[in-house]
Each structure stands twice: as C-alpha cells, then as structure tokens.
PDB file of C-alpha atoms in Angstrom:
ATOM      1  CA  MET E 292      18.773  12.199   6.883  1.00 66.00           C
ATOM      2  CA  ILE E 293      17.550  10.075   4.125  1.00 73.00           C
ATOM      3  CA  ASP E 294      15.563   8.012   6.737  1.00 75.00           C
ATOM      4  CA  ASN E 295      14.741  10.888   9.078  1.00 84.00           C
ATOM      5  CA  MET E 296      12.894  12.331   6.166  1.00 85.00           C
ATOM      6  CA  LEU E 297      10.807   9.000   5.334  1.00 87.00           C
ATOM      7  CA  TYR E 298      10.469   9.341   8.771  1.00 88.00           C
ATOM      8  CA  GLU E 299       9.080  13.298   8.800  1.00 90.00           C
ATOM      9  CA  LEU E 300       6.988  12.404   5.606  1.00 91.00           C
ATOM     10  CA  SER E 301       5.506   9.044   7.215  1.00 91.00           C
ATOM     11  CA  ALA E 302       4.631  10.418  10.629  1.00 91.00           C
ATOM     12  CA  ALA E 303       2.952  13.052   8.481  1.00 92.00           C
ATOM     13  CA  ALA E 304       0.875  11.151   6.343  1.00 92.00           C
ATOM     14  CA  VAL E 305      -0.203   8.928   9.613  1.00 90.00           C
ATOM     15  CA  ASP E 306      -0.522  11.568  11.771  1.00 92.00           C
ATOM     16  CA  ALA E 307      -3.337  13.635   9.257  1.00 93.00           C
ATOM     17  CA  ASN E 308      -5.343  10.132   8.405  1.00 90.00           C
ATOM     18  CA  ALA E 309      -3.891  10.161   5.214  1.00 93.00           C
ATOM     19  CA  SER E 310      -4.489   7.024   2.066  1.00 91.00           C
ATOM     20  CA  ASP E 311      -1.249   7.430   0.422  1.00 94.00           C
ATOM     21  CA  ILE E 312       2.081   9.434   0.102  1.00 96.00           C
ATOM     22  CA  HIS E 313       2.986  10.199  -3.505  1.00 97.00           C
ATOM     23  CA  LEU E 314       7.396  10.970  -4.474  1.00 97.00           C
ATOM     24  CA  THR E 315       7.734  12.177  -7.574  1.00 96.00           C
ATOM     25  CA  VAL E 316      10.788  14.311  -9.141  1.00 96.00           C
ATOM     26  CA  ASP E 317      10.649  18.159  -9.131  1.00 96.00           C
ATOM     27  CA  GLN E 318       7.629  17.601  -7.171  1.00 96.00           C
ATOM     28  CA  PRO E 319       7.310  18.056  -3.209  1.00 96.00           C
ATOM     29  CA  PRO E 320       5.638  15.364  -1.493  1.00 96.00           C
ATOM     30  CA  PHE E 321       2.484  15.115  -0.857  1.00 97.00           C
ATOM     31  CA  MET E 322      -0.164  12.951   0.350  1.00 96.00           C
ATOM     32  CA  ARG E 323      -4.076  11.687  -0.085  1.00 95.00           C
ATOM     33  CA  GLN E 324      -6.407  13.188   2.080  1.00 92.00           C
ATOM     34  CA  ASN E 325      -9.823  11.798   1.562  1.00 87.00           C
ATOM     35  CA  GLY E 326      -9.219  11.665  -1.826  1.00 86.00           C
ATOM     36  CA  GLN E 327      -7.562  14.831  -2.505  1.00 92.00           C
ATOM     37  CA  LEU E 328      -3.873  15.505  -2.783  1.00 94.00           C
ATOM     38  CA  GLN E 329      -2.136  18.125  -0.416  1.00 95.00           C
ATOM     39  CA  PRO E 330       1.193  18.670  -0.452  1.00 95.00           C
ATOM     40  CA  ILE E 331       3.471  17.570   2.910  1.00 94.00           C
ATOM     41  CA  MET E 332       6.214  20.059   2.305  1.00 91.00           C
ATOM     42  CA  GLN E 333       7.076  22.637  -0.449  1.00 92.00           C
ATOM     43  CA  GLN E 334      10.484  20.995  -1.336  1.00 92.00           C
ATOM     44  CA  PRO E 335      10.556  19.944  -4.764  1.00 95.00           C
ATOM     45  CA  LEU E 336      12.364  16.543  -4.406  1.00 95.00           C
ATOM     46  CA  THR E 337      15.425  14.888  -6.168  1.00 95.00           C
ATOM     47  CA  GLU E 338      16.129  12.275  -8.378  1.00 95.00           C
ATOM     48  CA  ARG E 339      18.823  11.686  -5.865  1.00 94.00           C
ATOM     49  CA  PHE E 340      16.709  11.443  -2.579  1.00 94.00           C
ATOM     50  CA  LEU E 341      14.141   9.185  -4.490  1.00 95.00           C
ATOM     51  CA  GLU E 342      16.706   6.844  -5.331  1.00 95.00           C
ATOM     52  CA  GLU E 343      18.337   6.979  -1.726  1.00 94.00           C
ATOM     53  CA  CYS E 344      14.867   6.527  -0.420  1.00 93.00           C
ATOM     54  CA  LEU E 345      13.865   3.404  -2.459  1.00 95.00           C
ATOM     55  CA  ALA E 346      17.746   1.835  -1.287  1.00 94.00           C
ATOM     56  CA  SER E 347      16.221   2.202   2.079  1.00 93.00           C
ATOM     57  CA  MET E 348      13.280   0.488   1.617  1.00 94.00           C
ATOM     58  CA  VAL E 349      14.004  -2.042  -0.770  1.00 95.00           C
ATOM     59  CA  ASN E 350      17.132  -4.670  -1.085  1.00 94.00           C
ATOM     60  CA  ASP E 351      19.037  -5.397  -3.553  1.00 94.00           C
ATOM     61  CA  ASP E 352      17.515  -8.070  -5.588  1.00 95.00           C
ATOM     62  CA  GLN E 353      14.544  -6.051  -5.772  1.00 95.00           C
ATOM     63  CA  GLN E 354      16.343  -3.081  -7.276  1.00 95.00           C
ATOM     64  CA  ASP E 355      17.627  -5.076  -9.953  1.00 95.00           C
ATOM     65  CA  LEU E 356      13.766  -6.141 -10.497  1.00 95.00           C
ATOM     66  CA  LEU E 357      13.087  -2.835 -10.948  1.00 95.00           C
ATOM     67  CA  SER E 358      16.186  -2.002 -13.174  1.00 92.00           C
ATOM     68  CA  HIS E 359      14.866  -4.922 -15.716  1.00 94.00           C
ATOM     69  CA  ASN E 360      11.255  -4.047 -15.115  1.00 94.00           C
ATOM     70  CA  TYR E 361      10.857  -1.252 -14.460  1.00 94.00           C
ATOM     71  CA  SER E 362       8.081  -0.816 -11.757  1.00 95.00           C
ATOM     72  CA  ILE E 363       8.103  -3.238  -8.364  1.00 95.00           C
ATOM     73  CA  ASP E 364       5.989  -3.531  -5.646  1.00 93.00           C
ATOM     74  CA  PHE E 365       7.077  -3.431  -2.107  1.00 93.00           C
ATOM     75  CA  SER E 366       5.969  -3.294   1.583  1.00 91.00           C
ATOM     76  CA  TRP E 367       7.591  -1.092   4.122  1.00 92.00           C
ATOM     77  CA  THR E 368       7.710  -0.089   7.986  1.00 90.00           C
ATOM     78  CA  ALA E 369       7.594   2.886   9.731  1.00 86.00           C
ATOM     79  CA  SER E 370       6.370   5.230  11.713  1.00 80.00           C
ATOM     80  CA  GLY E 371       4.666   2.009  13.435  1.00 84.00           C
ATOM     81  CA  ARG E 372       2.926   1.457  10.274  1.00 88.00           C
ATOM     82  CA  ARG E 373       2.649  -0.884   7.629  1.00 91.00           C
ATOM     83  CA  PHE E 374       2.814   0.837   3.905  1.00 92.00           C
ATOM     84  CA  ARG E 375       2.583  -1.013   0.579  1.00 91.00           C
ATOM     85  CA  GLY E 376       4.697   0.722  -2.640  1.00 94.00           C
ATOM     86  CA  ASN E 377       5.222   0.612  -5.421  1.00 95.00           C
ATOM     87  CA  ALA E 378       8.554   1.708  -7.773  1.00 97.00           C
ATOM     88  CA  TYR E 379       8.234   2.583 -10.962  1.00 97.00           C
ATOM     89  CA  PHE E 380       9.649   5.515 -13.567  1.00 95.00           C
ATOM     90  CA  GLN E 381       7.647   8.030 -14.776  1.00 92.00           C
ATOM     91  CA  ARG E 382       8.779  10.396 -17.738  1.00 90.00           C
ATOM     92  CA  GLY E 383      12.489   8.581 -17.559  1.00 92.00           C
ATOM     93  CA  HIS E 384      12.016   9.485 -13.639  1.00 95.00           C
ATOM     94  CA  LEU E 385      12.163   7.075 -10.508  1.00 96.00           C
ATOM     95  CA  ALA E 386       8.961   7.906  -8.722  1.00 97.00           C
ATOM     96  CA  ILE E 387       7.359   6.227  -5.648  1.00 97.00           C
ATOM     97  CA  ALA E 388       3.534   5.644  -4.115  1.00 96.00           C
ATOM     98  CA  LEU E 389       3.224   3.788  -0.408  1.00 96.00           C
ATOM     99  CA  ARG E 390      -0.469   3.085   0.239  1.00 92.00           C
ATOM    100  CA  LEU E 391      -1.194   3.541   4.888  1.00 91.00           C
ATOM    101  CA  ILE E 392      -1.841  -0.235   5.130  1.00 89.00           C
ATOM    102  CA  PRO E 393      -4.757   0.116   7.763  1.00 84.00           C
ATOM    103  CA  ASP E 394      -4.086  -0.755  11.471  1.00 84.00           C
ATOM    104  CA  ARG E 395      -7.289  -2.249  11.791  1.00 89.00           C
ATOM    105  CA  ILE E 396      -9.566  -4.656   9.785  1.00 91.00           C
ATOM    106  CA  PRO E 397     -12.649  -3.594   9.415  1.00 92.00           C
ATOM    107  CA  SER E 398     -15.545  -5.753   9.588  1.00 93.00           C
ATOM    108  CA  LEU E 399     -18.470  -6.983   6.039  1.00 92.00           C
ATOM    109  CA  ILE E 400     -20.740  -4.853   7.912  1.00 92.00           C
ATOM    110  CA  GLU E 401     -19.079  -1.789   8.288  1.00 93.00           C
ATOM    111  CA  LEU E 402     -17.312  -1.556   4.663  1.00 92.00           C
ATOM    112  CA  ARG E 403     -21.508  -1.889   3.647  1.00 92.00           C
ATOM    113  CA  LEU E 404     -20.287  -5.036   1.478  1.00 90.00           C
ATOM    114  CA  PRO E 405     -22.949  -7.169  -0.078  1.00 90.00           C
ATOM    115  CA  PRO E 406     -25.209  -9.759   2.122  1.00 90.00           C
ATOM    116  CA  VAL E 407     -23.683 -13.084   0.070  1.00 90.00           C
ATOM    117  CA  MET E 408     -19.954 -12.191   1.492  1.00 88.00           C
ATOM    118  CA  MET E 409     -21.400 -12.824   4.752  1.00 88.00           C
ATOM    119  CA  GLN E 410     -23.267 -15.673   3.334  1.00 89.00           C
ATOM    120  CA  MET E 411     -20.203 -16.943   1.506  1.00 88.00           C
ATOM    121  CA  VAL E 412     -18.553 -17.414   5.285  1.00 87.00           C
ATOM    122  CA  ASP E 413     -21.176 -19.666   6.201  1.00 86.00           C
ATOM    123  CA  GLU E 414     -20.971 -21.955   2.843  1.00 85.00           C
ATOM    124  CA  PRO E 415     -18.531 -24.802   1.951  1.00 82.00           C
ATOM    125  CA  LEU E 416     -15.305 -22.984   0.652  1.00 74.00           C
ATOM    126  CA  ASN E 417     -13.848 -25.751  -2.085  1.00 77.00           C
ATOM    127  CA  GLY E 418     -12.154 -23.393  -5.203  1.00 76.00           C
ATOM    128  CA  LEU E 419     -10.520 -19.797  -5.548  1.00 79.00           C
ATOM    129  CA  VAL E 420     -12.459 -16.871  -4.359  1.00 80.00           C
ATOM    130  CA  LEU E 421     -11.310 -13.893  -6.721  1.00 83.00           C
ATOM    131  CA  PHE E 422     -11.574 -10.032  -5.454  1.00 84.00           C
ATOM    132  CA  THR E 423     -10.778  -7.720  -8.573  1.00 86.00           C
ATOM    133  CA  GLY E 424     -11.065  -3.959  -9.088  1.00 86.00           C
ATOM    134  CA  ARG E 425      -8.903  -1.097 -10.182  1.00 83.00           C
ATOM    135  CA  THR E 426      -6.436   0.196  -7.561  1.00 74.00           C
ATOM    136  CA  GLY E 427      -7.547   1.556  -4.853  1.00 73.00           C
ATOM    137  CA  SER E 428     -10.957   0.497  -4.789  1.00 81.00           C
ATOM    138  CA  GLY E 429     -10.932  -1.447  -1.526  1.00 84.00           C
ATOM    139  CA  LYS E 430      -9.913  -5.376  -2.680  1.00 86.00           C
ATOM    140  CA  SER E 431      -7.077  -5.795   0.026  1.00 83.00           C
ATOM    141  CA  THR E 432      -9.481  -4.020   3.034  1.00 87.00           C
ATOM    142  CA  SER E 433     -12.540  -6.219   1.686  1.00 90.00           C
ATOM    143  CA  ILE E 434      -9.801  -9.721   1.516  1.00 89.00           C
ATOM    144  CA  ALA E 435      -8.651  -8.616   5.158  1.00 90.00           C
ATOM    145  CA  ALA E 436     -12.294  -8.139   5.927  1.00 93.00           C
ATOM    146  CA  PHE E 437     -13.491 -11.248   4.837  1.00 92.00           C
ATOM    147  CA  LEU E 438     -10.425 -13.347   5.701  1.00 90.00           C
ATOM    148  CA  ASN E 439     -11.098 -12.375   9.334  1.00 91.00           C
ATOM    149  CA  THR E 440     -14.970 -13.076   9.758  1.00 92.00           C
ATOM    150  CA  LEU E 441     -13.951 -16.428   7.894  1.00 90.00           C
ATOM    151  CA  ILE E 442     -11.145 -17.090  10.711  1.00 89.00           C
ATOM    152  CA  HIS E 443     -13.082 -16.298  13.336  1.00 90.00           C
ATOM    153  CA  ARG E 444     -16.197 -18.596  12.447  1.00 89.00           C
ATOM    154  CA  ARG E 445     -14.159 -21.776  11.056  1.00 86.00           C
ATOM    155  CA  ALA E 446     -11.233 -24.016  11.461  1.00 85.00           C
ATOM    156  CA  LEU E 447      -9.831 -23.793   7.975  1.00 82.00           C
ATOM    157  CA  HIS E 448      -6.488 -23.889   6.393  1.00 80.00           C
ATOM    158  CA  VAL E 449      -6.307 -20.593   4.551  1.00 80.00           C
ATOM    159  CA  LEU E 450      -3.997 -20.074   0.976  1.00 79.00           C
ATOM    160  CA  THR E 451      -3.803 -16.556   0.341  1.00 78.00           C
ATOM    161  CA  LEU E 452      -1.626 -15.369  -2.954  1.00 76.00           C
ATOM    162  CA  GLU E 453      -0.202 -11.879  -2.753  1.00 69.00           C
ATOM    163  CA  ASP E 454       2.221  -9.488  -3.612  1.00 62.00           C
ATOM    164  CA  PRO E 455       3.491  -7.073  -2.057  1.00 58.00           C
ATOM    165  CA  ILE E 456       2.474  -9.363   0.766  1.00 60.00           C
ATOM    166  CA  GLU E 457       0.701  -6.873   3.182  1.00 58.00           C
TER     167      GLU E 457
END
C-alpha cells in the first residue's frame, strides 16, 4: 500500500513537471509547481504513513542516523526518475522533502550562467571549484551543466563530493 501511494505521489509530481514533493504530518502531500505549492491530494498524512514511507526509501543505517542527527539526506528512485530526499523533524514530527532530479542536463547557455563559466571550461583547472548558494538556487543544476560541458570538451579526471549522490 505504501509503495503504491508513493508511486502515485511521485507519478503525479513527474506528470506535473513539479520540482518538489513535501510530506508533512497532518497535512496533505504537496508538490511545488512553478514555485507554488499545490496539494496532490486532500487527505492529511499520518506519522505512521511517513514512517512507512521513509522505511521504504532508506536503509537501516540511514534510519539510525536520522534518530541521532534528526535529519538525513538520501536519494530515491520512483516513477523512472531520481529524487533527492531530506527527512527531518519539524515540531517533533517526521517530515520528508523530495526534490525531483531533472532527466536532462541543461547547457551552460540555457542556464544563462555568467560567461566566466564557459571560460573556465577551457582554462587549466588545478585546484578546487566551489558552488555555493541557498537551497533551490540551482547549485546542483549548475554543477551538472559545468561538468557535462567539461567532460565533453576535455579528457580529465574529475572528483566530485556530494551527499547524497545525484
């Protein structure tokens, strides 16, 4: 039953081209569409439902980490798409946020990134490149576009550090 409900929620978000799914106790599930929260269904979610959802998305070690750190990041696949997840406690109750990972990497030009990004692709890279910004600002998308351009233009050994791996 839980897997069916999760499939329905993820499929609705994918079909609507939503960016996120938000699961909170005593609230209906919401998806973020064009920056606006829209209910996916009207039925409020229970603590037990969220616990069962999480159990189907993460392993036992991750659940233990959640009980110690009160927050975990994870990746999850459903409806043929990948999601970046964050489980956390809000007002003493479990909550889950799922970000839909795009299935296509946009180009640096499509993202309208500063021209210096394209210049960096052709420059010798010796050192560290950091992408920083607030949640939802496009860090992961910018990194993906940069790396995609880089590896298609040059033969390099690239090391990335990310948690969770997208």
